[in-house]
Structure formats: C-alpha cells, structure tokens
Amino acid sequence: MHFQEVSVLLHEQIAHLCESFKLGSTAAHWPLLAEQCIEQEKSYGEFLLSLQETEQQHRDERTRDMYSRMAGFLVNKTLSGFDFKFATGVPKQQIQELSALTFIERNENVVLLGPSGVGKTHLAIGLGLKAVQAKKKRVLSRPLISCCNYQQQTGKISSNNTYLAQ
C-alpha cells in the first residue's frame, strides 16, 4: 500500500468512528489540529486535549443556539445595550443582581412590571440571552396576562415570584 492509500483509509476510519461517537467537530477539525500540533511540536496528549476542547466548544455553541431558538427571542437585546439613563425608573442594581442568574438556581420567576416603552421586553430578552449563554435550559418569556389567567383559573399564586417594579 502506498502512503496516500494508507492516509485515505485512516481518514475514512476516523470519520466513521467520529460519526459513530457523534463527534462531528472532531471529524471536521482533527487534520488541521494534527498539523498544528506537529508544527508546534506538541505531545499526543496536547493534541488529544485540543481535539476535546474543540469538540466541547462546538457542542456548547450548538447548545446555546438550540436554547436560544427554543426561547423564541424575536430580537437580540443585551443587558449591556440597555439605556438606564433613558429608563430612569429601572433599578440598575436590581438588574445587575438578576443578571447573576441566581434566581434560576433558586427556581424563582422574574416578573417585569411597568408602563409601555420603559424597556421591560429589552430586559427580559437580555436576561434570557444571558441565561442561554450560561446554558440554562429553562428560559421562558410569558406575557403577564397568561400568568394572571392561569392563576385566576387555578386559584394558585406562586410564592416564588420575584417582582421587579418601577
């Protein structure tokens, strides 16, 4: 067998095993990473680590994309893009505390209340995107009317809601 035939066979075997183990990113990136590691005289362990890091980064990216699609954000609004000078009644310190996402760990809800045009949707999407970036699964935006209808129908008012009002 020639070197080229061995190389093609090796690529096919690696591609097959990567597909079997669902390592899509590894299949796509291993030849380039192998060349880089050879050029930089890295060990086999360092090569393996770079493969695993690349695979993990791509999986994290796909997870965040999926969570973002599931959340159904219509626009991309970040907390850093919120104008606290315009919306003077919005408590900046409280928003910064919420951005730590500890309310998710405590299984609490956040309800944003206020008149039209003060940035409730912007803040809700910003918090949701922050949660998606942190790979938090449960990001839900539900209009208050739906919550009130549910509570009226069931007679239940959740005791673990965090209310943020102007």
C-alpha positions as protocol buffer text, in pm:
chain_id: "A"
residue {
  index: 1
  type: MET
  ca { x: 0 y: 0 z: 0 }
}
residue {
  index: 2
  type: HIS
  ca { x: 115 y: 347 z: -77 }
}
residue {
  index: 3
  type: PHE
  ca { x: 132 y: 621 z: 183 }
}
residue {
  index: 4
  type: GLN
  ca { x: -156 y: 803 z: 13 }
}
residue {
  index: 5
  type: GLU
  ca { x: -379 y: 493 z: 28 }
}
residue {
  index: 6
  type: VAL
  ca { x: -300 y: 447 z: 398 }
}
residue {
  index: 7
  type: SER
  ca { x: -378 y: 813 z: 461 }
}
residue {
  index: 8
  type: VAL
  ca { x: -716 y: 792 z: 284 }
}
residue {
  index: 9
  type: LEU
  ca { x: -803 y: 472 z: 472 }
}
residue {
  index: 10
  type: LEU
  ca { x: -704 y: 637 z: 802 }
}
residue {
  index: 11
  type: HIS
  ca { x: -921 y: 940 z: 728 }
}
residue {
  index: 12
  type: GLU
  ca { x: -1216 y: 715 z: 642 }
}
residue {
  index: 13
  type: GLN
  ca { x: -1176 y: 511 z: 961 }
}
residue {
  index: 14
  type: ILE
  ca { x: -1151 y: 822 z: 1177 }
}
residue {
  index: 15
  type: ALA
  ca { x: -1454 y: 976 z: 1003 }
}
residue {
  index: 16
  type: HIS
  ca { x: -1656 y: 658 z: 1059 }
}
residue {
  index: 17
  type: LEU
  ca { x: -1564 y: 638 z: 1429 }
}
residue {
  index: 18
  type: CYS
  ca { x: -1629 y: 1008 z: 1481 }
}
residue {
  index: 19
  type: GLU
  ca { x: -1974 y: 964 z: 1326 }
}
residue {
  index: 20
  type: SER
  ca { x: -2035 y: 658 z: 1544 }
}
residue {
  index: 21
  type: PHE
  ca { x: -1939 y: 851 z: 1860 }
}
residue {
  index: 22
  type: LYS
  ca { x: -2121 y: 1165 z: 1741 }
}
residue {
  index: 23
  type: LEU
  ca { x: -1800 y: 1370 z: 1732 }
}
residue {
  index: 24
  type: GLY
  ca { x: -1886 y: 1591 z: 1436 }
}
residue {
  index: 25
  type: SER
  ca { x: -1645 y: 1868 z: 1522 }
}
residue {
  index: 26
  type: THR
  ca { x: -1360 y: 1625 z: 1581 }
}
residue {
  index: 27
  type: ALA
  ca { x: -1417 y: 1470 z: 1239 }
}
residue {
  index: 28
  type: ALA
  ca { x: -1404 y: 1810 z: 1074 }
}
residue {
  index: 29
  type: HIS
  ca { x: -1110 y: 1959 z: 1263 }
}
residue {
  index: 30
  type: TRP
  ca { x: -866 y: 1679 z: 1351 }
}
residue {
  index: 31
  type: PRO
  ca { x: -647 y: 1704 z: 1037 }
}
residue {
  index: 32
  type: LEU
  ca { x: -582 y: 2076 z: 1087 }
}
residue {
  index: 33
  type: LEU
  ca { x: -527 y: 2035 z: 1462 }
}
residue {
  index: 34
  type: ALA
  ca { x: -288 y: 1745 z: 1394 }
}
residue {
  index: 35
  type: GLU
  ca { x: -83 y: 1960 z: 1155 }
}
residue {
  index: 36
  type: GLN
  ca { x: -74 y: 2247 z: 1404 }
}
residue {
  index: 37
  type: CYS
  ca { x: 41 y: 2015 z: 1685 }
}
residue {
  index: 38
  type: ILE
  ca { x: 314 y: 1868 z: 1464 }
}
residue {
  index: 39
  type: GLU
  ca { x: 436 y: 2216 z: 1369 }
}
residue {
  index: 40
  type: GLN
  ca { x: 434 y: 2327 z: 1733 }
}
residue {
  index: 41
  type: GLU
  ca { x: 594 y: 2000 z: 1848 }
}
residue {
  index: 42
  type: LYS
  ca { x: 311 y: 1925 z: 2090 }
}
residue {
  index: 43
  type: SER
  ca { x: 266 y: 1589 z: 2259 }
}
residue {
  index: 44
  type: TYR
  ca { x: -5 y: 1334 z: 2179 }
}
residue {
  index: 45
  type: GLY
  ca { x: -179 y: 1434 z: 2499 }
}
residue {
  index: 46
  type: GLU
  ca { x: -182 y: 1801 z: 2397 }
}
residue {
  index: 47
  type: PHE
  ca { x: -322 y: 1701 z: 2057 }
}
residue {
  index: 48
  type: LEU
  ca { x: -596 y: 1498 z: 2224 }
}
residue {
  index: 49
  type: LEU
  ca { x: -674 y: 1785 z: 2461 }
}
residue {
  index: 50
  type: SER
  ca { x: -704 y: 2033 z: 2172 }
}
residue {
  index: 51
  type: LEU
  ca { x: -940 y: 1792 z: 1993 }
}
residue {
  index: 52
  type: GLN
  ca { x: -1157 y: 1757 z: 2302 }
}
residue {
  index: 53
  type: GLU
  ca { x: -1161 y: 2133 z: 2367 }
}
residue {
  index: 54
  type: THR
  ca { x: -1266 y: 2200 z: 2008 }
}
residue {
  index: 55
  type: GLU
  ca { x: -1543 y: 1941 z: 2030 }
}
residue {
  index: 56
  type: GLN
  ca { x: -1666 y: 2088 z: 2361 }
}
residue {
  index: 57
  type: GLN
  ca { x: -1666 y: 2444 z: 2222 }
}
residue {
  index: 58
  type: HIS
  ca { x: -1875 y: 2339 z: 1923 }
}
residue {
  index: 59
  type: ARG
  ca { x: -2117 y: 2143 z: 2141 }
}
residue {
  index: 60
  type: ASP
  ca { x: -2156 y: 2441 z: 2375 }
}
residue {
  index: 61
  type: GLU
  ca { x: -2223 y: 2666 z: 2076 }
}
residue {
  index: 62
  type: ARG
  ca { x: -2486 y: 2428 z: 1938 }
}
residue {
  index: 63
  type: THR
  ca { x: -2648 y: 2402 z: 2283 }
}
residue {
  index: 64
  type: ARG
  ca { x: -2669 y: 2780 z: 2318 }
}
residue {
  index: 65
  type: ASP
  ca { x: -2813 y: 2811 z: 1966 }
}
residue {
  index: 66
  type: MET
  ca { x: -3076 y: 2546 z: 2044 }
}
residue {
  index: 67
  type: TYR
  ca { x: -3173 y: 2711 z: 2375 }
}
residue {
  index: 68
  type: SER
  ca { x: -3199 y: 3046 z: 2201 }
}
residue {
  index: 69
  type: ARG
  ca { x: -3426 y: 2901 z: 1931 }
}
residue {
  index: 70
  type: MET
  ca { x: -3638 y: 2727 z: 2194 }
}
residue {
  index: 71
  type: ALA
  ca { x: -3676 y: 3053 z: 2388 }
}
residue {
  index: 72
  type: GLY
  ca { x: -3805 y: 3218 z: 2073 }
}
residue {
  index: 73
  type: PHE
  ca { x: -3638 y: 3556 z: 2108 }
}
residue {
  index: 74
  type: LEU
  ca { x: -3762 y: 3780 z: 1831 }
}
residue {
  index: 75
  type: VAL
  ca { x: -3474 y: 4027 z: 1856 }
}
residue {
  index: 76
  type: ASN
  ca { x: -3126 y: 4029 z: 2005 }
}
residue {
  index: 77
  type: LYS
  ca { x: -3126 y: 4266 z: 2305 }
}
residue {
  index: 78
  type: THR
  ca { x: -2846 y: 4252 z: 2559 }
}
residue {
  index: 79
  type: LEU
  ca { x: -2832 y: 4389 z: 2911 }
}
residue {
  index: 80
  type: SER
  ca { x: -2521 y: 4586 z: 2820 }
}
residue {
  index: 81
  type: GLY
  ca { x: -2722 y: 4761 z: 2549 }
}
residue {
  index: 82
  type: PHE
  ca { x: -2992 y: 4879 z: 2790 }
}
residue {
  index: 83
  type: ASP
  ca { x: -3006 y: 5256 z: 2844 }
}
residue {
  index: 84
  type: PHE
  ca { x: -3056 y: 5311 z: 3217 }
}
residue {
  index: 85
  type: LYS
  ca { x: -3036 y: 5688 z: 3162 }
}
residue {
  index: 86
  type: PHE
  ca { x: -3344 y: 5680 z: 2940 }
}
residue {
  index: 87
  type: ALA
  ca { x: -3540 y: 5441 z: 3165 }
}
residue {
  index: 88
  type: THR
  ca { x: -3471 y: 5627 z: 3488 }
}
residue {
  index: 89
  type: GLY
  ca { x: -3717 y: 5425 z: 3696 }
}
residue {
  index: 90
  type: VAL
  ca { x: -3545 y: 5092 z: 3631 }
}
residue {
  index: 91
  type: PRO
  ca { x: -3332 y: 4993 z: 3932 }
}
residue {
  index: 92
  type: LYS
  ca { x: -2987 y: 4925 z: 3780 }
}
residue {
  index: 93
  type: GLN
  ca { x: -2857 y: 4748 z: 4093 }
}
residue {
  index: 94
  type: GLN
  ca { x: -3151 y: 4507 z: 4089 }
}
residue {
  index: 95
  type: ILE
  ca { x: -3099 y: 4429 z: 3720 }
}
residue {
  index: 96
  type: GLN
  ca { x: -2730 y: 4364 z: 3787 }
}
residue {
  index: 97
  type: GLU
  ca { x: -2827 y: 4125 z: 4068 }
}
residue {
  index: 98
  type: LEU
  ca { x: -3073 y: 3947 z: 3837 }
}
residue {
  index: 99
  type: SER
  ca { x: -2802 y: 3918 z: 3571 }
}
residue {
  index: 100
  type: ALA
  ca { x: -2612 y: 3688 z: 3808 }
}
residue {
  index: 101
  type: LEU
  ca { x: -2897 y: 3442 z: 3734 }
}
residue {
  index: 102
  type: THR
  ca { x: -2917 y: 3318 z: 4093 }
}
residue {
  index: 103
  type: PHE
  ca { x: -3296 y: 3339 z: 4070 }
}
residue {
  index: 104
  type: ILE
  ca { x: -3279 y: 3046 z: 3828 }
}
residue {
  index: 105
  type: GLU
  ca { x: -3085 y: 2836 z: 4078 }
}
residue {
  index: 106
  type: ARG
  ca { x: -3349 y: 2920 z: 4341 }
}
residue {
  index: 107
  type: ASN
  ca { x: -3630 y: 2826 z: 4096 }
}
residue {
  index: 108
  type: GLU
  ca { x: -3775 y: 3174 z: 4116 }
}
residue {
  index: 109
  type: ASN
  ca { x: -3957 y: 3369 z: 3847 }
}
residue {
  index: 110
  type: VAL
  ca { x: -3897 y: 3728 z: 3747 }
}
residue {
  index: 111
  type: VAL
  ca { x: -4190 y: 3949 z: 3655 }
}
residue {
  index: 112
  type: LEU
  ca { x: -4115 y: 4286 z: 3498 }
}
residue {
  index: 113
  type: LEU
  ca { x: -4387 y: 4544 z: 3555 }
}
residue {
  index: 114
  type: GLY
  ca { x: -4417 y: 4899 z: 3425 }
}
residue {
  index: 115
  type: PRO
  ca { x: -4575 y: 5123 z: 3165 }
}
residue {
  index: 116
  type: SER
  ca { x: -4521 y: 5083 z: 2791 }
}
residue {
  index: 117
  type: GLY
  ca { x: -4186 y: 5183 z: 2650 }
}
residue {
  index: 118
  type: VAL
  ca { x: -3964 y: 5157 z: 2959 }
}
residue {
  index: 119
  type: GLY
  ca { x: -3767 y: 4852 z: 2844 }
}
residue {
  index: 120
  type: LYS
  ca { x: -3938 y: 4551 z: 3000 }
}
residue {
  index: 121
  type: THR
  ca { x: -3904 y: 4346 z: 2681 }
}
residue {
  index: 122
  type: HIS
  ca { x: -3542 y: 4456 z: 2637 }
}
residue {
  index: 123
  type: LEU
  ca { x: -3458 y: 4349 z: 2994 }
}
residue {
  index: 124
  type: ALA
  ca { x: -3647 y: 4020 z: 2963 }
}
residue {
  index: 125
  type: ILE
  ca { x: -3465 y: 3929 z: 2641 }
}
residue {
  index: 126
  type: GLY
  ca { x: -3132 y: 4045 z: 2789 }
}
residue {
  index: 127
  type: LEU
  ca { x: -3179 y: 3823 z: 3094 }
}
residue {
  index: 128
  type: GLY
  ca { x: -3294 y: 3537 z: 2872 }
}
residue {
  index: 129
  type: LEU
  ca { x: -2992 y: 3566 z: 2643 }
}
residue {
  index: 130
  type: LYS
  ca { x: -2763 y: 3579 z: 2946 }
}
residue {
  index: 131
  type: ALA
  ca { x: -2925 y: 3258 z: 3072 }
}
residue {
  index: 132
  type: VAL
  ca { x: -2884 y: 3097 z: 2729 }
}
residue {
  index: 133
  type: GLN
  ca { x: -2513 y: 3192 z: 2725 }
}
residue {
  index: 134
  type: ALA
  ca { x: -2482 y: 3029 z: 3069 }
}
residue {
  index: 135
  type: LYS
  ca { x: -2652 y: 2720 z: 2920 }
}
residue {
  index: 136
  type: LYS
  ca { x: -2954 y: 2742 z: 3147 }
}
residue {
  index: 137
  type: LYS
  ca { x: -3223 y: 2523 z: 2998 }
}
residue {
  index: 138
  type: ARG
  ca { x: -3539 y: 2686 z: 3120 }
}
residue {
  index: 139
  type: VAL
  ca { x: -3575 y: 3026 z: 2964 }
}
residue {
  index: 140
  type: LEU
  ca { x: -3937 y: 3123 z: 2919 }
}
residue {
  index: 141
  type: SER
  ca { x: -4095 y: 3451 z: 2838 }
}
residue {
  index: 142
  type: ARG
  ca { x: -4466 y: 3455 z: 2909 }
}
residue {
  index: 143
  type: PRO
  ca { x: -4692 y: 3757 z: 2893 }
}
residue {
  index: 144
  type: LEU
  ca { x: -4828 y: 3861 z: 3231 }
}
residue {
  index: 145
  type: ILE
  ca { x: -5185 y: 3819 z: 3106 }
}
residue {
  index: 146
  type: SER
  ca { x: -5121 y: 3445 z: 3058 }
}
residue {
  index: 147
  type: CYS
  ca { x: -4982 y: 3417 z: 3410 }
}
residue {
  index: 148
  type: CYS
  ca { x: -5278 y: 3606 z: 3557 }
}
residue {
  index: 149
  type: ASN
  ca { x: -5528 y: 3393 z: 3365 }
}
residue {
  index: 150
  type: TYR
  ca { x: -5359 y: 3076 z: 3489 }
}
residue {
  index: 151
  type: GLN
  ca { x: -5357 y: 3200 z: 3848 }
}
residue {
  index: 152
  type: GLN
  ca { x: -5721 y: 3306 z: 3824 }
}
residue {
  index: 153
  type: GLN
  ca { x: -5825 y: 2970 z: 3679 }
}
residue {
  index: 154
  type: THR
  ca { x: -5633 y: 2758 z: 3928 }
}
residue {
  index: 155
  type: GLY
  ca { x: -5661 y: 2986 z: 4229 }
}
residue {
  index: 156
  type: LYS
  ca { x: -5285 y: 2944 z: 4277 }
}
residue {
  index: 157
  type: ILE
  ca { x: -5042 y: 3228 z: 4316 }
}
residue {
  index: 158
  type: SER
  ca { x: -4682 y: 3118 z: 4312 }
}
residue {
  index: 159
  type: SER
  ca { x: -4492 y: 3217 z: 4625 }
}
residue {
  index: 160
  type: ASN
  ca { x: -4156 y: 3208 z: 4449 }
}
residue {
  index: 161
  type: ASN
  ca { x: -4201 y: 3501 z: 4210 }
}
residue {
  index: 162
  type: THR
  ca { x: -3958 y: 3790 z: 4215 }
}
residue {
  index: 163
  type: TYR
  ca { x: -4138 y: 4111 z: 4123 }
}
residue {
  index: 164
  type: LEU
  ca { x: -3946 y: 4395 z: 3970 }
}
residue {
  index: 165
  type: ALA
  ca { x: -4149 y: 4711 z: 3955 }
}
residue {
  index: 166
  type: GLN
  ca { x: -4073 y: 5070 z: 3878 }
}
